[in-house]
Coordinates of C-alpha atoms and ligand atoms in Angstrom, one line a residue:
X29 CA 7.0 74.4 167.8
X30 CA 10.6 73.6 167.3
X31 CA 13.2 75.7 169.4
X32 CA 16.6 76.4 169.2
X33 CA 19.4 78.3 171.2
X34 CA 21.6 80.9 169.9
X35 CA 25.3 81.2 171.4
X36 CA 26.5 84.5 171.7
X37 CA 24.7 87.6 170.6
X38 CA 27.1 90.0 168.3
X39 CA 26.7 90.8 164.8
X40 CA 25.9 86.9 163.5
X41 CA 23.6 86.0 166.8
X42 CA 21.3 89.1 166.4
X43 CA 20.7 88.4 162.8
X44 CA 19.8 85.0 163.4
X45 CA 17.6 86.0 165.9
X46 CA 16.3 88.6 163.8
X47 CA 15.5 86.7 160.2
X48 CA 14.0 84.2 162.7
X49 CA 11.7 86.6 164.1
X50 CA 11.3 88.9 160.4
X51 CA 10.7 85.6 157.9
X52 CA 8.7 83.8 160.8
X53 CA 5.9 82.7 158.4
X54 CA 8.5 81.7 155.2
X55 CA 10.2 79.9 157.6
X56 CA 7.0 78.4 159.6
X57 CA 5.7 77.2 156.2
X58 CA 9.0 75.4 154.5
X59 CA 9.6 73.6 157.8
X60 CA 5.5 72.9 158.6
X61 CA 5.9 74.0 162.0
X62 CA 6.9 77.2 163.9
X63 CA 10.7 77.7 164.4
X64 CA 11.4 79.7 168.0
X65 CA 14.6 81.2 169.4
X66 CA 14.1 79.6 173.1
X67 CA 17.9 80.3 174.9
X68 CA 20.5 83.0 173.8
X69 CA 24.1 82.4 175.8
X70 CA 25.7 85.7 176.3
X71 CA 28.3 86.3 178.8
X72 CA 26.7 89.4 180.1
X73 CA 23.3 90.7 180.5
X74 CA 21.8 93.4 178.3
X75 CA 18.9 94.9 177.8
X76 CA 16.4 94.7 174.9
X77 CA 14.2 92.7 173.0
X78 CA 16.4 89.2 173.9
X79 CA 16.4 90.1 177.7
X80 CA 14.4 87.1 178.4
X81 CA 15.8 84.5 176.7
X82 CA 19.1 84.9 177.9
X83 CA 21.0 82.8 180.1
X84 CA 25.1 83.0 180.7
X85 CA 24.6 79.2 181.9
X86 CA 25.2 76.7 178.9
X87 CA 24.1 73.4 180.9
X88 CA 20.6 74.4 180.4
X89 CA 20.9 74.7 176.6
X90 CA 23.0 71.2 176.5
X91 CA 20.2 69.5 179.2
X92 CA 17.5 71.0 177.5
X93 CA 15.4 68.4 175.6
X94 CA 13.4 70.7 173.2
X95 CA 16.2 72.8 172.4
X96 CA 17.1 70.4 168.9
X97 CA 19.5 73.3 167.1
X98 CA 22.2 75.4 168.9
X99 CA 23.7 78.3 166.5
X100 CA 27.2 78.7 167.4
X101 CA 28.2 82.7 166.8
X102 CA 30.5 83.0 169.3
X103 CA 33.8 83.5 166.8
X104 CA 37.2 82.0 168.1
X105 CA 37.7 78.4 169.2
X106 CA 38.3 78.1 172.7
X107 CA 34.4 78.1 174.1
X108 CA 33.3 77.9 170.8
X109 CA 34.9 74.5 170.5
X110 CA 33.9 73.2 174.0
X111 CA 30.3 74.4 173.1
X112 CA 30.1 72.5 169.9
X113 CA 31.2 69.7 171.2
X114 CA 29.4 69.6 174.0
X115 CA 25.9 70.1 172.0
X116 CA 26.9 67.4 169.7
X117 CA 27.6 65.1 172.5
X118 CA 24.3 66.0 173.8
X119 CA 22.7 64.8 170.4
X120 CA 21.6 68.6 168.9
X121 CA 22.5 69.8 165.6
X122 CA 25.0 72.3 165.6
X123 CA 24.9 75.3 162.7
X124 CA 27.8 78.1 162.7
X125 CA 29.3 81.0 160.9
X126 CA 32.8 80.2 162.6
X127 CA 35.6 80.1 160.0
X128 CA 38.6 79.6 162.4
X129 CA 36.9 76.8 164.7
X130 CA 35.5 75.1 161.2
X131 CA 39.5 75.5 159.6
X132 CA 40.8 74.2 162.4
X133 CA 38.3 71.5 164.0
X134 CA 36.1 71.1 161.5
X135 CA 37.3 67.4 160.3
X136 CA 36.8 66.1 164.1
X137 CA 33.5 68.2 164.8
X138 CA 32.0 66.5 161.3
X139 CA 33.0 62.9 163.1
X140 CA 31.4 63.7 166.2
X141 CA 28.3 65.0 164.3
X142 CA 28.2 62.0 162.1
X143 CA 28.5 59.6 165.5
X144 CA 26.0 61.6 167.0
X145 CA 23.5 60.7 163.8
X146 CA 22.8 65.3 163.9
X147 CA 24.2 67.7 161.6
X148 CA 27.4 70.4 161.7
X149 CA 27.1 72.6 159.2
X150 CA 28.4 76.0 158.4
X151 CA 27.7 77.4 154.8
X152 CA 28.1 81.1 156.8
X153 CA 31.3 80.6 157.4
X154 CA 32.6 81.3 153.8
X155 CA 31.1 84.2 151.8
X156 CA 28.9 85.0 154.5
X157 CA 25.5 85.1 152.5
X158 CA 26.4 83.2 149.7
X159 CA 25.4 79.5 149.0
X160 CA 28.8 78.0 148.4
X161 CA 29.4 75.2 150.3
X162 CA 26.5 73.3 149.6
X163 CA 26.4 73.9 145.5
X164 CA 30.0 72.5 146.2
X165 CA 29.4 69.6 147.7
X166 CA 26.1 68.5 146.3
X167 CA 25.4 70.6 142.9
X168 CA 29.4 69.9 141.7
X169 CA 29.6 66.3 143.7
X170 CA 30.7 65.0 140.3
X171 CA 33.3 67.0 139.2
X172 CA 37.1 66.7 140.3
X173 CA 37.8 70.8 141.6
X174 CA 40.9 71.6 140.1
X175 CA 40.8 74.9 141.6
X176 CA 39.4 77.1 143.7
X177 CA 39.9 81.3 144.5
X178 CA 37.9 84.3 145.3
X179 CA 37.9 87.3 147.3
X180 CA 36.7 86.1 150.4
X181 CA 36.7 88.9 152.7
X182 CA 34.0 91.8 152.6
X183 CA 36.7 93.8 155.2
X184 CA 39.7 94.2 152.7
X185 CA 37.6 94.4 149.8
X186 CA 35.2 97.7 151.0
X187 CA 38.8 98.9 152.5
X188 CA 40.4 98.4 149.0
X189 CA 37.3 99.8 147.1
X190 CA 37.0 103.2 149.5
X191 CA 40.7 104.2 149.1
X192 CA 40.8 103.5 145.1
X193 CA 37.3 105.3 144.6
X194 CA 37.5 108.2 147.9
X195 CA 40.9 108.5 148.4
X196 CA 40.1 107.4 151.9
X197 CA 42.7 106.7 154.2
X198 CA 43.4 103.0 155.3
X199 CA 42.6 103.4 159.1
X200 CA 39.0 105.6 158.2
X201 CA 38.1 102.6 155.9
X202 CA 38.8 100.2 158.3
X203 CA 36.5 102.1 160.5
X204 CA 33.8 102.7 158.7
X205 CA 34.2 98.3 157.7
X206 CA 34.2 97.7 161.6
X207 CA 30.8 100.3 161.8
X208 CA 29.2 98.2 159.4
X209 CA 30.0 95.0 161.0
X210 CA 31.6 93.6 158.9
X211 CA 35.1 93.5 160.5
X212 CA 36.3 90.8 163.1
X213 CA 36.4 91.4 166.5
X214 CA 39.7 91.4 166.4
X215 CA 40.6 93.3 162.5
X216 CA 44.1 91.8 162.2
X217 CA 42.4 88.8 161.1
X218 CA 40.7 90.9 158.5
X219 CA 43.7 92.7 157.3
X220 CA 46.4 90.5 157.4
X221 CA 45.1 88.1 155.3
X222 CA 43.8 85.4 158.2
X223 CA 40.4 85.3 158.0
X224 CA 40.5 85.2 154.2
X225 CA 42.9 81.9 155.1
X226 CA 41.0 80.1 157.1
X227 CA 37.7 80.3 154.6
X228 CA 39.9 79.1 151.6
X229 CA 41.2 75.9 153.9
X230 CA 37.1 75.2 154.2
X231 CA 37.2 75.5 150.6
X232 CA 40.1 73.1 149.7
X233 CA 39.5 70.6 152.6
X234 CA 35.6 69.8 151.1
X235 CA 37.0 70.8 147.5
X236 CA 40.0 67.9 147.6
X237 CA 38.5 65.9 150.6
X238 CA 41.4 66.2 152.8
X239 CA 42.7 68.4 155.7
X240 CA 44.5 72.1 155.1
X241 CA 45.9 73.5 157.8
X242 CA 45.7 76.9 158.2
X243 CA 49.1 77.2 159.8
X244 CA 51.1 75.4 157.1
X245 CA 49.1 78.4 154.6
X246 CA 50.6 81.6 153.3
X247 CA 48.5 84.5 154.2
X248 CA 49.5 88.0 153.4
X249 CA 47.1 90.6 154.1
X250 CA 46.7 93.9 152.6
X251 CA 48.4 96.2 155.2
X252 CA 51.5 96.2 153.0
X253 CA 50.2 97.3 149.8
X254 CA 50.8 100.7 148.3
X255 CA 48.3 102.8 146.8
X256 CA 50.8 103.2 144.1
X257 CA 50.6 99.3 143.3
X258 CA 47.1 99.4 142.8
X259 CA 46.7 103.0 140.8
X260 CA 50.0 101.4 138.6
X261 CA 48.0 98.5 138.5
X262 CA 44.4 100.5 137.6
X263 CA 46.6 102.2 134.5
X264 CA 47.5 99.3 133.2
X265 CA 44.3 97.0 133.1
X266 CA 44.3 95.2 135.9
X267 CA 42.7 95.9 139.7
X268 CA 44.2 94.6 142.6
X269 CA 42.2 92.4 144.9
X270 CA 43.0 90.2 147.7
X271 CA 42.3 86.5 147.1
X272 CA 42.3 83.0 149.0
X273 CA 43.6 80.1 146.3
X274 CA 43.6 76.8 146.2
X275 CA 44.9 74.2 143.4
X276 CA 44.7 70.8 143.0
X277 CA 48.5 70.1 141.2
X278 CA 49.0 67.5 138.4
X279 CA 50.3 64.3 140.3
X280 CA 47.6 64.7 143.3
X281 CA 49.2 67.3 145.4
X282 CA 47.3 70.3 146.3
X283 CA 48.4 74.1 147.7
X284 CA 46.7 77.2 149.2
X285 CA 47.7 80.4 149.9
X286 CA 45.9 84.2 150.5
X287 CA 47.9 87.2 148.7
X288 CA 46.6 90.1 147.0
X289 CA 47.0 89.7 143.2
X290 CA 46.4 91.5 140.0
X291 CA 43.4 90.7 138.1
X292 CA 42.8 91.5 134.3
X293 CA 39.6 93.8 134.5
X294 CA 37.7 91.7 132.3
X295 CA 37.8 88.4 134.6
X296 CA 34.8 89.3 136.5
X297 CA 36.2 89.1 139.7
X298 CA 38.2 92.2 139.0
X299 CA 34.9 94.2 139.5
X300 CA 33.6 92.6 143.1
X301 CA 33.4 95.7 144.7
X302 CA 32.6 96.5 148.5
X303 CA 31.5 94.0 150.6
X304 CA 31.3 91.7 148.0
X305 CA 32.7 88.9 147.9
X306 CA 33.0 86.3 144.8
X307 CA 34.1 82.5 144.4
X308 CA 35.2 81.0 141.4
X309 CA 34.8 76.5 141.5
X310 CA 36.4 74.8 138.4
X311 CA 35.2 71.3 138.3
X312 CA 36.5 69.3 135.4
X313 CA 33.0 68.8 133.9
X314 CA 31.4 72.0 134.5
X315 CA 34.5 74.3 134.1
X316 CA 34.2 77.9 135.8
X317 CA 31.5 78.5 138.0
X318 CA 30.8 81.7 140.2
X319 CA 29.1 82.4 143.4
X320 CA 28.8 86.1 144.0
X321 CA 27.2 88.1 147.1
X322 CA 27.1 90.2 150.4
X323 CA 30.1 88.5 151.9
X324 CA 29.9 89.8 155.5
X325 CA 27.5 91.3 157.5
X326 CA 24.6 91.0 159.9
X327 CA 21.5 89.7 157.9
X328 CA 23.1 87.9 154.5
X329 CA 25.4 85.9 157.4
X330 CA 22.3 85.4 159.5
X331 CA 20.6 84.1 156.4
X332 CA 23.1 81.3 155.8
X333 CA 23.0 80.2 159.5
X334 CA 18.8 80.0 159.7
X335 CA 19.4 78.0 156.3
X336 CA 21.5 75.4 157.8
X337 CA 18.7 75.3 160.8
X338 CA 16.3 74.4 159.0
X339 CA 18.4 71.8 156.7
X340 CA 18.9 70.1 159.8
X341 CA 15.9 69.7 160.6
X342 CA 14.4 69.2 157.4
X343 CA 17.2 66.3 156.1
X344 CA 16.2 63.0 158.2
X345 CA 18.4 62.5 160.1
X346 CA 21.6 64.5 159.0
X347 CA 23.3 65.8 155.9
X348 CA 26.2 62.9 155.3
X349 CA 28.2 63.7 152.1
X350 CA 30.6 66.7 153.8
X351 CA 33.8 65.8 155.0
X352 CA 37.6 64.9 154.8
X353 CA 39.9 63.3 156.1
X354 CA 42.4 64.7 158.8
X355 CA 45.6 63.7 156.5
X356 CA 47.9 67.0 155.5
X357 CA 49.8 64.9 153.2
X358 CA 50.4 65.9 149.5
X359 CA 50.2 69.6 150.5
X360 CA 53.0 72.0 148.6
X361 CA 54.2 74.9 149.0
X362 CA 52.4 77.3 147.1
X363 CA 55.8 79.1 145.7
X364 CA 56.0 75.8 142.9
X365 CA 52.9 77.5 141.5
X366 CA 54.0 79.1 138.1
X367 CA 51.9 83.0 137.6
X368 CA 53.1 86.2 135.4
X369 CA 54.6 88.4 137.9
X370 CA 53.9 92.2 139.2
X371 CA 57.1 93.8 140.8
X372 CA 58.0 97.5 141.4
X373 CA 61.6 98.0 142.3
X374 CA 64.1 100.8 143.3
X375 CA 65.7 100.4 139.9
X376 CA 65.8 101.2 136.0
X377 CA 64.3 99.0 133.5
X378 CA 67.8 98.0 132.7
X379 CA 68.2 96.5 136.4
X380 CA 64.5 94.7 135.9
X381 CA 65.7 93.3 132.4
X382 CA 69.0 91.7 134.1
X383 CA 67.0 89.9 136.7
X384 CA 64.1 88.7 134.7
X385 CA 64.8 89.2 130.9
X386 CA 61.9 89.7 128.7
X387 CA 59.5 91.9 131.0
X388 CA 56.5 94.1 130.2
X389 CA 57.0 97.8 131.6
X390 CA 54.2 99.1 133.3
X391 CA 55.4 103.0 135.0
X392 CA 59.2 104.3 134.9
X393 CA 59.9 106.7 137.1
X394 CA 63.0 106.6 138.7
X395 CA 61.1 103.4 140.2
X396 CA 59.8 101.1 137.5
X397 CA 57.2 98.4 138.2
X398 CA 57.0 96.0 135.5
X399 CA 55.1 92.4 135.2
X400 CA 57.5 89.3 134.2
X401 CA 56.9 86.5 132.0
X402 CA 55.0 83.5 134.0
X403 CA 57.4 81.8 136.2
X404 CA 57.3 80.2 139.7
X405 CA 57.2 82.1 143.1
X406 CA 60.3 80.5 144.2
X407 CA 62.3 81.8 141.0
X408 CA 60.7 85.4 141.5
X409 CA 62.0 85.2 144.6
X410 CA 65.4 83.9 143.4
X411 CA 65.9 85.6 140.2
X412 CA 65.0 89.1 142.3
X413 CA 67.5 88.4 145.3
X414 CA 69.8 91.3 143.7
X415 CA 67.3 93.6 143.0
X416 CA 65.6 96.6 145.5
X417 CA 61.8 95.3 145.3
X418 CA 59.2 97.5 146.8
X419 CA 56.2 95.1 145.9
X420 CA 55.9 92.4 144.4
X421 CA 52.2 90.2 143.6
X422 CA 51.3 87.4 141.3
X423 CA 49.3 88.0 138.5
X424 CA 46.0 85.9 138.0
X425 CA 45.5 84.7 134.3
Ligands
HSE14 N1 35.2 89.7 158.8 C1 34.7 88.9 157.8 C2 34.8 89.6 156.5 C3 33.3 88.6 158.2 O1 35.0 90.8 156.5 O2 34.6 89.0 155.4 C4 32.6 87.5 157.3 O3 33.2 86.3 157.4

């Protein structure tokens, strides 16, 4: 019997304990012996079918010999990193679907994991059911990424698909999003762009091999975008999604950012819909590859993290080929980046044509929204300073 303790017991830890319980035998046979959910740390007592294995003590998870796994699905970093570390100290394998602690400690968990001789990993933590991180690092080891983007949050995306299909309202969507579980404790994380961020810094750091930091990152949700933008957008062939990117410059610098963009509908992120999320990996021998899935939720997140479980137990004695190194240097601002972009200004065409020459008119009336010739973000920004923009996004070609 092998046992393992699950920290915390929201969305993530009840579907952990749950596909342990539901794929018992699948799981039992792949691994040769039974897998058990022994301790769940919650910070209060509830009732139900987890009553018993609950303890709001985590010295007897850390001093507890048979205990060879802890799932980390607390969220946030402050006990969440103390935990880690502690259970790594203690020589157990530590599995998690935590985006922000992984963004932000991840380099120096991986050490600790690798002194350790057990395993950190967290393939939930981006695109929630979807394998990504491992087809990244093992199945593309050979390639250079050049590039990396994908809508990767389910929250924005179902928000974005209800009010374009239903005409729902921003604040009902969100609702509905949070009712579902797919929504962070806290939603600003959702909507402003944040989560999204701190997935696409997992991305790059593996992607490039060295350290992103999500504070040095642009991130712009989608609680400033108009309705209008994306129904101007719709008309005009494109759909409007919000997307984590990271590139890999010529010269060896690299950039991230999160923004909502246009898409051309027949790049096939442009239809990820819902929950959904997608991730487009070029590598410079395989070219474009996609990952696609439920990106959020109880059971395709809990999926992921029972996955890592038993990769650590199955790879003797840990999984050594993730990793990067702490170093931020060679990181750009993502405004050098050159893109076709989507404004809508207070203005006439006339106005548009003065700031930008050449443009491509999308919708005149009295406002005119129009997409520009591909040019960097810092000379949008520049060459619009006179202008009265109302929106403004880059175009993905
Ligand atoms: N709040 C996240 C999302 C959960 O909506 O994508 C999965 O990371």
């Amino acid at each position: 019997m092998i046992q393992i303790a699950i920290l915390g017991l929201g969305t993530v830890g009840t579907g952990v304990a749950k596909v342990v319980a539901e794929n018992m035998r699948q799981i039992e046979r792949k691994l040769g012996e039974p897998l058990e959910v022994k301790t769940i740390l919650v910070r209060r007592f509830k009732d139900g079918p987890y009553r018993q294995l609950m303890t709001s003590d985590f010295q007897k998870i850390e001093s507890d010999p048979s205990i060879r796994v802890v799932v980390e699905t607390i969220g946030g970093v402050e006990a969440a990193y103390e935990y880690t570390r502690r259970a790594l100290e203690a020589g157990k394998h530590v599995v998690t679907a935590n985006k922000q602690l992984v963004a932000e400690h991840g380099c120096e968990l991986l050490d600790l994991a690798k002194r350790k001789n057990v395993s950190y990993l967290f393939e939930a933590s981006v695109g929630g059911g979807i394998p990504v991180l491992h087809p990244l690092t093992q199945c593309m080891a050979a390639n250079r990424i050049d590039e990396i983007y994908g809508i990767l949050n389910g929250t924005t995306n179902y928000i974005l698909t209800r009010m374009v299909r239903t005409d729902a309202f921003f604040s009902d969507a969100l609702r509905e999003a949070q009712a579902k579980g797919y929504a962070e404790a806290d939603p600003t994380a959702d909507v402003e762009g944040i989560d999204a961020g701190r997935k696409i810094c997992i991305l790059a750091d593996l992607a490039f091999g060295q350290q992103i930091d999500p504070a040095a990152v642009p991130m712009e949700g989608i609680s400033k975008l108009s309705l209008r933008d994306v129904k101007v957008a719709q008309r005009a062939g494109y759909r409007v999604r919000l997307l984590g990117r990271a590139v890999r410059l010529p010269g060896g610098g690299r950039t991230a950012y999160v923004a909502p963009h246009l898409i051309p509908e027949d790049n096939p992120m442009a239809n990820v819909e819902d929950v959904f999320n997608a991730v487009m990996v070029r590598g410079n021998a395989t070219g474009e590859v996609m990952f696609y899935g439920r990106g959020a939720g109880e059971l395709p997140t809990a999926s992921a993290c029972v996955a890592d479980v038993m990769e650590c137990l199955q790879s003797s004695p840990r999984r050594d080929e993730i990793g990067w190194s702490p170093s931020m240097e060679g990181f750009v601002d993502p405004l050098e980046l050159k893109a076709r972009h989507y404004f809508r200004i207070e203005g006439s065409l006339t106005d548009a044509a003065t700031a930008f020459g050449q443009v491509e008119v999308l919708s005149e009336d009295g406002e005119t929204a129009f997409l520009t010739e591909s040019l960097t973000g810092r000379d949008a920004a520049r060459q619009s300073r006179f202008l009265n923009v109302l929106a403004c996004m880059r175009v993905l070609s």
